[in-house]
PDB file of C-alpha atoms in Angstrom:
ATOM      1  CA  UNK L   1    -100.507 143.035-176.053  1.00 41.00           C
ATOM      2  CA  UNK L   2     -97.298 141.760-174.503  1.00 44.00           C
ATOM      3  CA  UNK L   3     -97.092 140.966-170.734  1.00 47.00           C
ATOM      4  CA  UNK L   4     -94.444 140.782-168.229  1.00 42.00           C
ATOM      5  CA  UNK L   5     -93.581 137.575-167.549  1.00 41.00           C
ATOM      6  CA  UNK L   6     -94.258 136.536-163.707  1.00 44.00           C
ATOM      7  CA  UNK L   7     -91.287 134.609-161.469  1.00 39.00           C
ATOM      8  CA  UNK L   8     -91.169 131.128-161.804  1.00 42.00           C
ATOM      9  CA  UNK L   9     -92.026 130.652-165.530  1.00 45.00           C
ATOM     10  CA  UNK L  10     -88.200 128.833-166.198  1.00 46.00           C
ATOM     11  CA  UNK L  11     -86.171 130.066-169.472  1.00 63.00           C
ATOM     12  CA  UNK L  12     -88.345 130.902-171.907  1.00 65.00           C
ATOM     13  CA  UNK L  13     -86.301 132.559-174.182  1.00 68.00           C
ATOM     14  CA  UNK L  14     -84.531 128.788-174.877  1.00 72.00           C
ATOM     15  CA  UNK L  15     -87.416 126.813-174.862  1.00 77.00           C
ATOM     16  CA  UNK L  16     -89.450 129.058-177.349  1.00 81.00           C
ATOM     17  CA  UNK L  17     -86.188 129.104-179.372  1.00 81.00           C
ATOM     18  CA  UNK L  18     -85.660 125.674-179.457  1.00 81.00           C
ATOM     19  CA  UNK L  19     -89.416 124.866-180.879  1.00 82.00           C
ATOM     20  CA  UNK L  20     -89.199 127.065-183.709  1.00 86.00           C
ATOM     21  CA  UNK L  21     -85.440 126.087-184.764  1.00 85.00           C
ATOM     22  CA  UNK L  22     -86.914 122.312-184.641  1.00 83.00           C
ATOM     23  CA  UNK L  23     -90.291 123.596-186.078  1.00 85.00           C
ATOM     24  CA  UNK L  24     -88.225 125.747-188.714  1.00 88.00           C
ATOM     25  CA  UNK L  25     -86.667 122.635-189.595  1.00 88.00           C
ATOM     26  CA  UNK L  26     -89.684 121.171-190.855  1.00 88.00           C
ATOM     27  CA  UNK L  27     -90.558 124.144-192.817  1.00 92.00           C
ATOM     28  CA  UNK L  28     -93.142 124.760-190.024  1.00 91.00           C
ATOM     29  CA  UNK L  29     -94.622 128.261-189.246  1.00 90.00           C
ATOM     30  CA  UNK L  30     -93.015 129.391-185.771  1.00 89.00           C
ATOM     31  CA  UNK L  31     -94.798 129.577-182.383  1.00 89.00           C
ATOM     32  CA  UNK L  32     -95.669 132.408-180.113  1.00 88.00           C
ATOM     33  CA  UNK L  33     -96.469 132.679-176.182  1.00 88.00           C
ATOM     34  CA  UNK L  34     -99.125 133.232-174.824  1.00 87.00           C
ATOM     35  CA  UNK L  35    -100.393 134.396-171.781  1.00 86.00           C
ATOM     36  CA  UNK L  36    -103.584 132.332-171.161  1.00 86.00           C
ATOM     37  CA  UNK L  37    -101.697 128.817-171.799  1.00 88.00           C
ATOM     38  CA  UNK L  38     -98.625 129.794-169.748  1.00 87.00           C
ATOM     39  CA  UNK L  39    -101.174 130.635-166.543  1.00 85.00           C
ATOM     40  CA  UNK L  40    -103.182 126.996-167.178  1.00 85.00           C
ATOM     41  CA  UNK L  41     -99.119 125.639-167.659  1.00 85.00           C
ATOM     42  CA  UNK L  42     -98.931 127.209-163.651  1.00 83.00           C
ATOM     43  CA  UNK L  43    -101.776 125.376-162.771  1.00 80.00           C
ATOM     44  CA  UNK L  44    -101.116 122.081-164.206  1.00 82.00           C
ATOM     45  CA  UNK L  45     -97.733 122.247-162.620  1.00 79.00           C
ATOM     46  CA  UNK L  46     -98.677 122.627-159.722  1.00 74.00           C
ATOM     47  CA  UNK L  47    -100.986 119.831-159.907  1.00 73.00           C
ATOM     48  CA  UNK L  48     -97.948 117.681-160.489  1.00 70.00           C
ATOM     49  CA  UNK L  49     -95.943 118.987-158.209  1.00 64.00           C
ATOM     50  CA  UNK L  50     -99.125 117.776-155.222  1.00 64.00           C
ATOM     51  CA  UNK L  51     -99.365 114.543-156.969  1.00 63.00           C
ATOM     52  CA  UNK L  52    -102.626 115.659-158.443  1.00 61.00           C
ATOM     53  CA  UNK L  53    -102.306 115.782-162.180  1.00 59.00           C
ATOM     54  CA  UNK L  54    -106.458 115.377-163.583  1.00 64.00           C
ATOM     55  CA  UNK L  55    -106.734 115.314-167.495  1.00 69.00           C
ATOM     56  CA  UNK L  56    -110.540 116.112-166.460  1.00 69.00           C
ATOM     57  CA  UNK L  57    -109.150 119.235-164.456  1.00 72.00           C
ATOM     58  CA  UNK L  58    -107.265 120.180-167.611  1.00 77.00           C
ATOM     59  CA  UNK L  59    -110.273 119.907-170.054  1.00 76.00           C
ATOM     60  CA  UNK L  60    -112.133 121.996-167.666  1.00 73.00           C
ATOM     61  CA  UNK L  61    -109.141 125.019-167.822  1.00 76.00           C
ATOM     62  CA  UNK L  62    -109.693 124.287-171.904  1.00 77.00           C
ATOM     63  CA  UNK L  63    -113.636 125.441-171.449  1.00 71.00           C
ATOM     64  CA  UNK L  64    -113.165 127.767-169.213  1.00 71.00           C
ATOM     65  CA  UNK L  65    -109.936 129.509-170.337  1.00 76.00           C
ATOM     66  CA  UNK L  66    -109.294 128.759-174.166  1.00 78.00           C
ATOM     67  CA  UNK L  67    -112.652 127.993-175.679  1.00 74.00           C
ATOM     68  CA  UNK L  68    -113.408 131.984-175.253  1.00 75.00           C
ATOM     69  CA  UNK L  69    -110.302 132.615-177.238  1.00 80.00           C
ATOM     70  CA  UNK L  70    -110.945 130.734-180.289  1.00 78.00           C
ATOM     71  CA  UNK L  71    -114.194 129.569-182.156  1.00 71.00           C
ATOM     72  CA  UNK L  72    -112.061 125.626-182.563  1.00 81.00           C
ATOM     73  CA  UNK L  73    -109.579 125.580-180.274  1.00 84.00           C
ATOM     74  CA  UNK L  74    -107.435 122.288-179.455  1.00 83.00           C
ATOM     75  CA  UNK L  75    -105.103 122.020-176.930  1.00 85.00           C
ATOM     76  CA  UNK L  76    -102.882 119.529-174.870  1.00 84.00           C
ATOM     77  CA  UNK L  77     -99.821 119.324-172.783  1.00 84.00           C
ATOM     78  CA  UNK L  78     -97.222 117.748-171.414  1.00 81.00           C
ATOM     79  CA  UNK L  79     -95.011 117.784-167.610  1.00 76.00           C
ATOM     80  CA  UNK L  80     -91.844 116.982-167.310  1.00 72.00           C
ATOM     81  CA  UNK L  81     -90.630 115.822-164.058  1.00 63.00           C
ATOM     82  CA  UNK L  82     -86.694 116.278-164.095  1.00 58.00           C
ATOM     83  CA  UNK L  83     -86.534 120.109-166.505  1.00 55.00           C
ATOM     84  CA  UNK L  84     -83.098 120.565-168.832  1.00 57.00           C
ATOM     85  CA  UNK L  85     -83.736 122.912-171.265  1.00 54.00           C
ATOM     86  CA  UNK L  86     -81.054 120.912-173.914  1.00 54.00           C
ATOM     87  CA  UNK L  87     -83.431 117.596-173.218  1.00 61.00           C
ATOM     88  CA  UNK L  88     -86.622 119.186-173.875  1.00 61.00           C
ATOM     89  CA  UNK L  89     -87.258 118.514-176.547  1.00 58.00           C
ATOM     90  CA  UNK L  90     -86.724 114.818-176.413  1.00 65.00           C
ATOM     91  CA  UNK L  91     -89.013 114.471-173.991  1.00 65.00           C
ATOM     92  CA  UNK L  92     -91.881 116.096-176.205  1.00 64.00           C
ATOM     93  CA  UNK L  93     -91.181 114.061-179.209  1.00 59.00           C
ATOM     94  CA  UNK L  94     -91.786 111.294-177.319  1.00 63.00           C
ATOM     95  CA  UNK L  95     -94.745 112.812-175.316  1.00 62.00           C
ATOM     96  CA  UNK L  96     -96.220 115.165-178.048  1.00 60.00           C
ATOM     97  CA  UNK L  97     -94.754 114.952-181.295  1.00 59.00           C
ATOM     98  CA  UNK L  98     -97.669 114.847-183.573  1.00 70.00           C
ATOM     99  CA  UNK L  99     -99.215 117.861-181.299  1.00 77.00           C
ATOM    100  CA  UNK L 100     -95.683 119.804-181.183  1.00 80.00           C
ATOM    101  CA  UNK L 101     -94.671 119.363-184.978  1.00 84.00           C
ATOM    102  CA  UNK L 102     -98.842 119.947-186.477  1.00 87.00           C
ATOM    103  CA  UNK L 103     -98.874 122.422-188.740  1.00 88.00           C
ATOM    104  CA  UNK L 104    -101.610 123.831-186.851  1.00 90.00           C
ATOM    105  CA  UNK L 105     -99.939 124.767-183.732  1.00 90.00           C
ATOM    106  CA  UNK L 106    -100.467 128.601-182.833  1.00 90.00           C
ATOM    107  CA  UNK L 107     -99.315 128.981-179.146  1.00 88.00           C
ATOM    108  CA  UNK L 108     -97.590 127.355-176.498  1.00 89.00           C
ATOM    109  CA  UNK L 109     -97.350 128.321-172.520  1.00 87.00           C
ATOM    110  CA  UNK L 110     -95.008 127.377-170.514  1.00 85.00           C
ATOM    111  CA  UNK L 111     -93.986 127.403-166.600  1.00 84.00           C
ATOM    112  CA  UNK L 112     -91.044 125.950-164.315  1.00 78.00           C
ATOM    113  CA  UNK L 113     -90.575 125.856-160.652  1.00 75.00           C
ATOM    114  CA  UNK L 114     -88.304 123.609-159.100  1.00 70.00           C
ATOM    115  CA  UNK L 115     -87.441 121.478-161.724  1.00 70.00           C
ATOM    116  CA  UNK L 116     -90.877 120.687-163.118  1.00 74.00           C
ATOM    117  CA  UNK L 117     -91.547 122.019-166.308  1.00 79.00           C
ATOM    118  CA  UNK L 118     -95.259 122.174-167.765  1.00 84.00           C
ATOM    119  CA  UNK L 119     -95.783 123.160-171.584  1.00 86.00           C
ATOM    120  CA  UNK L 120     -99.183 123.065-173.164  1.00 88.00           C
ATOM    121  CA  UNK L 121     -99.593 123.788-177.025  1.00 89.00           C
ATOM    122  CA  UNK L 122    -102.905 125.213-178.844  1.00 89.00           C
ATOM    123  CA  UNK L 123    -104.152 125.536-181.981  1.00 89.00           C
ATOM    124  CA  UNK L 124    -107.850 127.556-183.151  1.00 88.00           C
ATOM    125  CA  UNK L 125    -106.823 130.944-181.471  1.00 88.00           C
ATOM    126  CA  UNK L 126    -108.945 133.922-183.131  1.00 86.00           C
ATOM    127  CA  UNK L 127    -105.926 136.647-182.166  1.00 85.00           C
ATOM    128  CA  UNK L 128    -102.425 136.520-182.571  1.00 85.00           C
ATOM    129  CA  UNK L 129     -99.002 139.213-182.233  1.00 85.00           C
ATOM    130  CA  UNK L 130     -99.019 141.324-185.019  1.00 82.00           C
ATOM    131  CA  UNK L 131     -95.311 139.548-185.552  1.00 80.00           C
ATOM    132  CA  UNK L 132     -93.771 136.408-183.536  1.00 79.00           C
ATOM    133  CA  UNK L 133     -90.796 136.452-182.059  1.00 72.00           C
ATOM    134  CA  UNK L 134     -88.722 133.596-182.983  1.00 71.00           C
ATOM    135  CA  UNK L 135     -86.568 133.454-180.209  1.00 72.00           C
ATOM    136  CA  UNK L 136     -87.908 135.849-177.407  1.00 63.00           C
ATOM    137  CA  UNK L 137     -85.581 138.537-176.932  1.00 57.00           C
ATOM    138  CA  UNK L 138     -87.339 140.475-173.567  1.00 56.00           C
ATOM    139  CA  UNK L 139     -89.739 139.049-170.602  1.00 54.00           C
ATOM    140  CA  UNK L 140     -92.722 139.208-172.324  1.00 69.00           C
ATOM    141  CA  UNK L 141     -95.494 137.051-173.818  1.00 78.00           C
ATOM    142  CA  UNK L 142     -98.359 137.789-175.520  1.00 81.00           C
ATOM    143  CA  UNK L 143    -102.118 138.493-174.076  1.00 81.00           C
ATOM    144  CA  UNK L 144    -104.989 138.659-176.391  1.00 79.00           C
ATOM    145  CA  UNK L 145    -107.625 141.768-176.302  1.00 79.00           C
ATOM    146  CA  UNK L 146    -109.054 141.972-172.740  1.00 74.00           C
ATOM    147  CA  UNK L 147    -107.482 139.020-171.120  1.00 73.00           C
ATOM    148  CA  UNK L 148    -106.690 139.211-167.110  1.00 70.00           C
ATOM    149  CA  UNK L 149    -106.006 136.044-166.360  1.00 69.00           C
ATOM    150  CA  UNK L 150    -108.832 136.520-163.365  1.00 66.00           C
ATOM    151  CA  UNK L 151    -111.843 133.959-163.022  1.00 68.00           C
ATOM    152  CA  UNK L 152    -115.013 133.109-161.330  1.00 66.00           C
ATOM    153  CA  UNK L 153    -114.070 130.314-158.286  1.00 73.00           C
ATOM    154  CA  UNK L 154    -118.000 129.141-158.527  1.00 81.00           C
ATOM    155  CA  UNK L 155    -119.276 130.085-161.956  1.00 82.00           C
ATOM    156  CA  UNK L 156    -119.108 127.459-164.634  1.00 81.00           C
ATOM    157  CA  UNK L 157    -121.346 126.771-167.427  1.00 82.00           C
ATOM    158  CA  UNK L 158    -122.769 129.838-167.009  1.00 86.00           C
ATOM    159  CA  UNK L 159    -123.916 128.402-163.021  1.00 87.00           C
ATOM    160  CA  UNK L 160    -122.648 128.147-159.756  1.00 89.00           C
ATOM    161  CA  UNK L 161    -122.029 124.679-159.811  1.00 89.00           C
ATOM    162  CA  UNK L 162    -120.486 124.370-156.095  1.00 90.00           C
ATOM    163  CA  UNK L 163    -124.079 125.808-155.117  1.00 92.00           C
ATOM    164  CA  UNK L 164    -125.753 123.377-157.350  1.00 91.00           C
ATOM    165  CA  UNK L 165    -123.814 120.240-156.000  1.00 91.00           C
ATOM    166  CA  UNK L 166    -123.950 121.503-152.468  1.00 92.00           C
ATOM    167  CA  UNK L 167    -127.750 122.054-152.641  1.00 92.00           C
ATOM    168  CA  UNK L 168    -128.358 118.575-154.390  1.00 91.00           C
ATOM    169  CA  UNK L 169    -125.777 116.815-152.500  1.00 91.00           C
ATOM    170  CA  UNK L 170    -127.120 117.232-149.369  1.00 92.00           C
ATOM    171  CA  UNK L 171    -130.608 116.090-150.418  1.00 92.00           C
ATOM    172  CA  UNK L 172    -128.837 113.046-151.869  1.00 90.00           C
ATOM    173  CA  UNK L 173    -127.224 112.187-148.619  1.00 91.00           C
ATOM    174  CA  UNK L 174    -130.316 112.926-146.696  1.00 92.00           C
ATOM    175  CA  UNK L 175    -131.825 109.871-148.233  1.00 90.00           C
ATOM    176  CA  UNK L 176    -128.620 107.423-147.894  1.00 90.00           C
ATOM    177  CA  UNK L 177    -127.381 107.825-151.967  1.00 89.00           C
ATOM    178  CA  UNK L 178    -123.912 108.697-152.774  1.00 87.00           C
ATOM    179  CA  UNK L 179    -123.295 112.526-153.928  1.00 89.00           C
ATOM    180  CA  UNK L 180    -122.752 113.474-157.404  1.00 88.00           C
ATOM    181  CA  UNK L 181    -119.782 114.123-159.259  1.00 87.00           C
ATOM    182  CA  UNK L 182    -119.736 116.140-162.378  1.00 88.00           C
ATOM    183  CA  UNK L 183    -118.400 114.579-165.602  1.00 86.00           C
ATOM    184  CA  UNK L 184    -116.867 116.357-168.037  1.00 82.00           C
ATOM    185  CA  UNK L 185    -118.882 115.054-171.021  1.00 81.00           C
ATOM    186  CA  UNK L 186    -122.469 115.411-169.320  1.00 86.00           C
ATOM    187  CA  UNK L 187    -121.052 118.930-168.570  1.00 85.00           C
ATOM    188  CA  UNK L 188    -120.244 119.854-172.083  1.00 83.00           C
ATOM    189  CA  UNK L 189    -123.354 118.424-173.448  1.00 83.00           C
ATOM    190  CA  UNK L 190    -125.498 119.655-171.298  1.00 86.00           C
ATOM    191  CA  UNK L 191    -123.489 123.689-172.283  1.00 86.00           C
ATOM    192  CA  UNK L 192    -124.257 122.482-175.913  1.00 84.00           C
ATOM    193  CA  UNK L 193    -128.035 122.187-175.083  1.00 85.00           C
ATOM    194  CA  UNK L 194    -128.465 125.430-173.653  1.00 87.00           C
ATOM    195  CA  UNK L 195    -126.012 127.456-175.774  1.00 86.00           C
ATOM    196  CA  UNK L 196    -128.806 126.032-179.087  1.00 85.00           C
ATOM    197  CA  UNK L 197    -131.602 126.962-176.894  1.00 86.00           C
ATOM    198  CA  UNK L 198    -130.000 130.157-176.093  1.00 86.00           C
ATOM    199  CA  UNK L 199    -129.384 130.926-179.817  1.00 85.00           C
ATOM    200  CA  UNK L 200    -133.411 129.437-181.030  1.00 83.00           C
ATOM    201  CA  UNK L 201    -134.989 131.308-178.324  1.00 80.00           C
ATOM    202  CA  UNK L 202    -137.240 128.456-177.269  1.00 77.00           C
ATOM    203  CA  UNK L 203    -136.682 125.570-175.072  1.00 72.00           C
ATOM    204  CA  UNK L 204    -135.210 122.135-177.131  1.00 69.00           C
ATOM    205  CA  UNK L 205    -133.055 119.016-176.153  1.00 62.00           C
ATOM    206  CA  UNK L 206    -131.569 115.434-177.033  1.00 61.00           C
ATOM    207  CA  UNK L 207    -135.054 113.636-176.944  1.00 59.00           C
ATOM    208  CA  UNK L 208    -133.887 110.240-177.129  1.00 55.00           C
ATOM    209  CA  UNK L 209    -131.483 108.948-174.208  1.00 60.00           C
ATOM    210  CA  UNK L 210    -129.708 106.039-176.423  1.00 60.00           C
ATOM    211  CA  UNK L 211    -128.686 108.445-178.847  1.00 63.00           C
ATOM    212  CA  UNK L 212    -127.274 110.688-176.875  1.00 62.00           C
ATOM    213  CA  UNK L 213    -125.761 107.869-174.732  1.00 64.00           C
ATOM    214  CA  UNK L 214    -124.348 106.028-178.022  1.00 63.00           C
ATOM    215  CA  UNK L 215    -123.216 109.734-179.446  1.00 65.00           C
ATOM    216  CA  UNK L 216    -121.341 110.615-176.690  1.00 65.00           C
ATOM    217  CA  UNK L 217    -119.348 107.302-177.032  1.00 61.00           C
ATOM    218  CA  UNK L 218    -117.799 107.569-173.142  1.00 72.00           C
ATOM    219  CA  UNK L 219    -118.027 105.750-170.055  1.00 75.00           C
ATOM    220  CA  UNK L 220    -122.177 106.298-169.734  1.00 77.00           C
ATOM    221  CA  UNK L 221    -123.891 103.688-169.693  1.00 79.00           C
ATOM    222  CA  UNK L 222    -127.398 104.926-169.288  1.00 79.00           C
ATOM    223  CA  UNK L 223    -128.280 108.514-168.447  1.00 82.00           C
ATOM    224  CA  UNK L 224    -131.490 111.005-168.011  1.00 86.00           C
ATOM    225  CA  UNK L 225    -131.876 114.567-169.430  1.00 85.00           C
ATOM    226  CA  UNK L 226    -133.668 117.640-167.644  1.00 88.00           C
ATOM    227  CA  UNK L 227    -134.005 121.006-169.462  1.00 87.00           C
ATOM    228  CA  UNK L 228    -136.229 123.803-169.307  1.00 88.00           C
ATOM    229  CA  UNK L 229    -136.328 127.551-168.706  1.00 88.00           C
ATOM    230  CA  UNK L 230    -136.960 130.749-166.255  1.00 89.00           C
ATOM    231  CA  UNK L 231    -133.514 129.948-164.804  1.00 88.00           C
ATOM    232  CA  UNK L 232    -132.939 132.528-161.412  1.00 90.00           C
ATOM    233  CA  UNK L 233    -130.514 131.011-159.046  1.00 92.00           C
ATOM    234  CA  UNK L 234    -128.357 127.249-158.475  1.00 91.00           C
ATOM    235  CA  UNK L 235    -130.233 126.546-155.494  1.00 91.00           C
ATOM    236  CA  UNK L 236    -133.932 127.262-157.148  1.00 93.00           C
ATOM    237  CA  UNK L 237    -132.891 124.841-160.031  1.00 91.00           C
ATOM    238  CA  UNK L 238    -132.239 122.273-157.495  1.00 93.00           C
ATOM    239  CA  UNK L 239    -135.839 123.002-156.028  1.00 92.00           C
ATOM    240  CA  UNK L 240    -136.733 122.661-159.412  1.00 91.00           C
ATOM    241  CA  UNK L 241    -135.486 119.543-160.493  1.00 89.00           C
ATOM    242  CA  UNK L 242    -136.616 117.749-157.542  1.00 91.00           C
ATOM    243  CA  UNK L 243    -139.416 118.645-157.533  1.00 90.00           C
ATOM    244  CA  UNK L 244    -139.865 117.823-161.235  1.00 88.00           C
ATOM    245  CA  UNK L 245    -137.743 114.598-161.404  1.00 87.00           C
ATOM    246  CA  UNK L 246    -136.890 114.155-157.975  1.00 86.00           C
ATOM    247  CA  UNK L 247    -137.400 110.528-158.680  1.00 87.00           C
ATOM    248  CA  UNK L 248    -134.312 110.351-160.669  1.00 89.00           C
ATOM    249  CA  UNK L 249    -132.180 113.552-158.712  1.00 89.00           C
ATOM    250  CA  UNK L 250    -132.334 111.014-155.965  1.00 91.00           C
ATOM    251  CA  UNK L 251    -131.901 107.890-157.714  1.00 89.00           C
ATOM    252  CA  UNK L 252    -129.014 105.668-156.455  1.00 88.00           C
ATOM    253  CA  UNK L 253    -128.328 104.642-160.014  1.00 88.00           C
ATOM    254  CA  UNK L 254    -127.224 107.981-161.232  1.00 89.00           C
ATOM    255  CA  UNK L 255    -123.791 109.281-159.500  1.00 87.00           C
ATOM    256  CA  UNK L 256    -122.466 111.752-162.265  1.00 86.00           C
ATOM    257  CA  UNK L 257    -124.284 115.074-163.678  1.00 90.00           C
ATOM    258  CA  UNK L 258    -123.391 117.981-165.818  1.00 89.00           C
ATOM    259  CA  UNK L 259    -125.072 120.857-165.309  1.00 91.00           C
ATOM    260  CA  UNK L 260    -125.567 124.608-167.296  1.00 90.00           C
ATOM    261  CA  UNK L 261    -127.515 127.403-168.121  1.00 89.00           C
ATOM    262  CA  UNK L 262    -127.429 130.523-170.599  1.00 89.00           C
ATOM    263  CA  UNK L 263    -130.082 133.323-170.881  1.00 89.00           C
ATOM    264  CA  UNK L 264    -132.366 131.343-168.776  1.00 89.00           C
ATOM    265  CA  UNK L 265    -132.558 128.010-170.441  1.00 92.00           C
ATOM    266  CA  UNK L 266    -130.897 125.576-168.389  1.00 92.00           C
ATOM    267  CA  UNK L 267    -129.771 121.988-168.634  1.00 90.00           C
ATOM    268  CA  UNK L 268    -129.406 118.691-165.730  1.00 92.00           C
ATOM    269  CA  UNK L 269    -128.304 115.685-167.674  1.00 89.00           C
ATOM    270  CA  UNK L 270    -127.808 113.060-164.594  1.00 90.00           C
ATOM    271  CA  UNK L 271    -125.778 109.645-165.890  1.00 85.00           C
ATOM    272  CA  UNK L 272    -124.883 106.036-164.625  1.00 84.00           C
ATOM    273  CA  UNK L 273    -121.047 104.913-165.581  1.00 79.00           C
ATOM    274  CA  UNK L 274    -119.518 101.896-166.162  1.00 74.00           C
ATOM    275  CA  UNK L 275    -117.069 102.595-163.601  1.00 72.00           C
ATOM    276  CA  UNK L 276    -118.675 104.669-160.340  1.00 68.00           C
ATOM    277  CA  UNK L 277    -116.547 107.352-158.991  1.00 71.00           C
ATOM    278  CA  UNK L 278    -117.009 109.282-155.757  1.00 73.00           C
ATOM    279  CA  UNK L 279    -116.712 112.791-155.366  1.00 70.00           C
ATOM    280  CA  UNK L 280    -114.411 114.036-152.180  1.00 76.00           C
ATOM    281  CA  UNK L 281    -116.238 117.083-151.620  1.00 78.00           C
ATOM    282  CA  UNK L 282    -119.972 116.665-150.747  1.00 83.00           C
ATOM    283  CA  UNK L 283    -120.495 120.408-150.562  1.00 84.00           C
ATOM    284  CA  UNK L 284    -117.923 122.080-152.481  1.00 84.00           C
ATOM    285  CA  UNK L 285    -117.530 126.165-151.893  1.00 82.00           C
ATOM    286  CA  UNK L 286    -114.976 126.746-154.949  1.00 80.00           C
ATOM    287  CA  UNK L 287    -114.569 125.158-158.361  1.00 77.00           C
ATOM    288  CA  UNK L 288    -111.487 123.690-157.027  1.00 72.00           C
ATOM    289  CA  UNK L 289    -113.068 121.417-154.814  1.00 77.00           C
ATOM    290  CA  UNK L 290    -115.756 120.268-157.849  1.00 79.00           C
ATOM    291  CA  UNK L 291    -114.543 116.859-158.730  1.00 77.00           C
ATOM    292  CA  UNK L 292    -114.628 115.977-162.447  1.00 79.00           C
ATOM    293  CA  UNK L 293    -114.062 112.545-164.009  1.00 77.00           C
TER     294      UNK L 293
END
């Protein structure tokens, strides 16, 4: 279903144009727009525009927004500080070419304000226009079936992670430790483990640390796993945990966590880096105030 285009989303019509003539010319299939990426486009922009661009941010809009939409979906993008739409293009070959000219590409999204122009470009998207439009000829762009653009600010993972941090953060501070930020990879594991617990109906995890550690092939260098069931509420699987493994919830060495839960199965992977980061917000209210590395 086609919707209208919001202000502030720049000239679409010529930049959706100009992909497909240069995709065209590479006997590539054209590209449509779509909603979802154009609304994570907004957000990235205006990341840039505050000086606060986060690849982790943007891999957290890819979970959240576009993994829903597609059973393999791949995605990047691209700002561009000083927007002409003749120069595009340019600028993406130099920034995104093998993304912009795969033969995979589905989608792109796309918003301007003031001169900065965000694109992002995705690929694995289960639904699709019933026919693109080559060069956009009205203000629209396409939503998929049951898409509203509107999101949880505290549920992630299936949690309220803000609640979780806050909860655990202040316990962490009570006893002199720094608080934890989430990273992304612990995060996305630790969804992984519940979503096959969810799907075996029985309670099952990474059993051997190293592995894990040496699978994930990040930043971790060491890193301890938590997972059970009877999941109610963020705060009672704080309880939980410490008092369970309060021995390492509290432990100086671990900084970083990723956190989830489906159907009651839940998942606290806690993890030592290479490189320690600090999180800004010790009790975060919103998702935007979560800090990811």
């Amino acid at each position: 279903m086609p919707d209208a285009l919001e202000p502030h989303y720049g000239n679409l019509h010529q930049i959706v144009c100009k992909i497909n003539q240069d995709r065209k010319s590479r006997s590539l299939s054209p590209v449509f727009l779509h909603r979802a990426l154009s609304d994570i486009a907004q957000i990235m922009g205006k990341c840039y525009a505050n000086a606060n661009p986060s690849p982790a941010y943007f891999e957290r809009l890819v979970v959240n927004r576009l993994e829903p939409l597609g059973t393999n979906v791949s995605a990047s993008y691209t700002t561009i500080g000083v927007f002409k739409n003749d120069e595009y293009v340019d600028h993406l070959k130099q920034t995104t070419k093998d993304t912009l000219f795969d033969r995979l590409l589905e989608a792109v999204g796309i918003y301007e304000d003031a001169g900065v122009c965000t694109i992002v470009l995705a690929s694995g998207l289960n639904d699709h226009p019933a026919t693109i439009d080559k060069c956009l000829t009205g203000t629209t762009q396409y939503s998929p079936p049951g898409y509203t653009g509107k999101y949880s600010t505290t549920i992630e993972n299936g949690i309220d992670v803000p609640a979780f941090l806050t909860a655990i953060n202040r316990e962490r501070k009570n006893t002199g430790v720094c608080v934890f930020v989430v990273h992304t990879a612990l995060h996305k594991e630790a969804w992984k483990q519940v979503e096959q617990m969810s799907k075996q109906g029985h309670f099952v995890y990474e059993p051997h640390n190293d592995n894990l550690v040496r699978r994930l092939n990040t930043d971790i260098q060491e890193l301890y796993q938590a997972a059970g069931n009877g999941f109610q509420t963020a705060k009672l699987l704080v309880d939980r945990v410490l008092l369970s493994y309060g021995n390492k919830a509290l432990d100086s060495k671990y900084h970083a966590v990723g956190i989830a839960q489906k159907d009651g199965f839940w998942s606290v992977i806690f993890g030592d880096c290479y490189k320690p980061s600090t999180s800004r917000y010790a009790y975060p209210q919103t998702l935007d105030k979560v800090d990811y590395i």
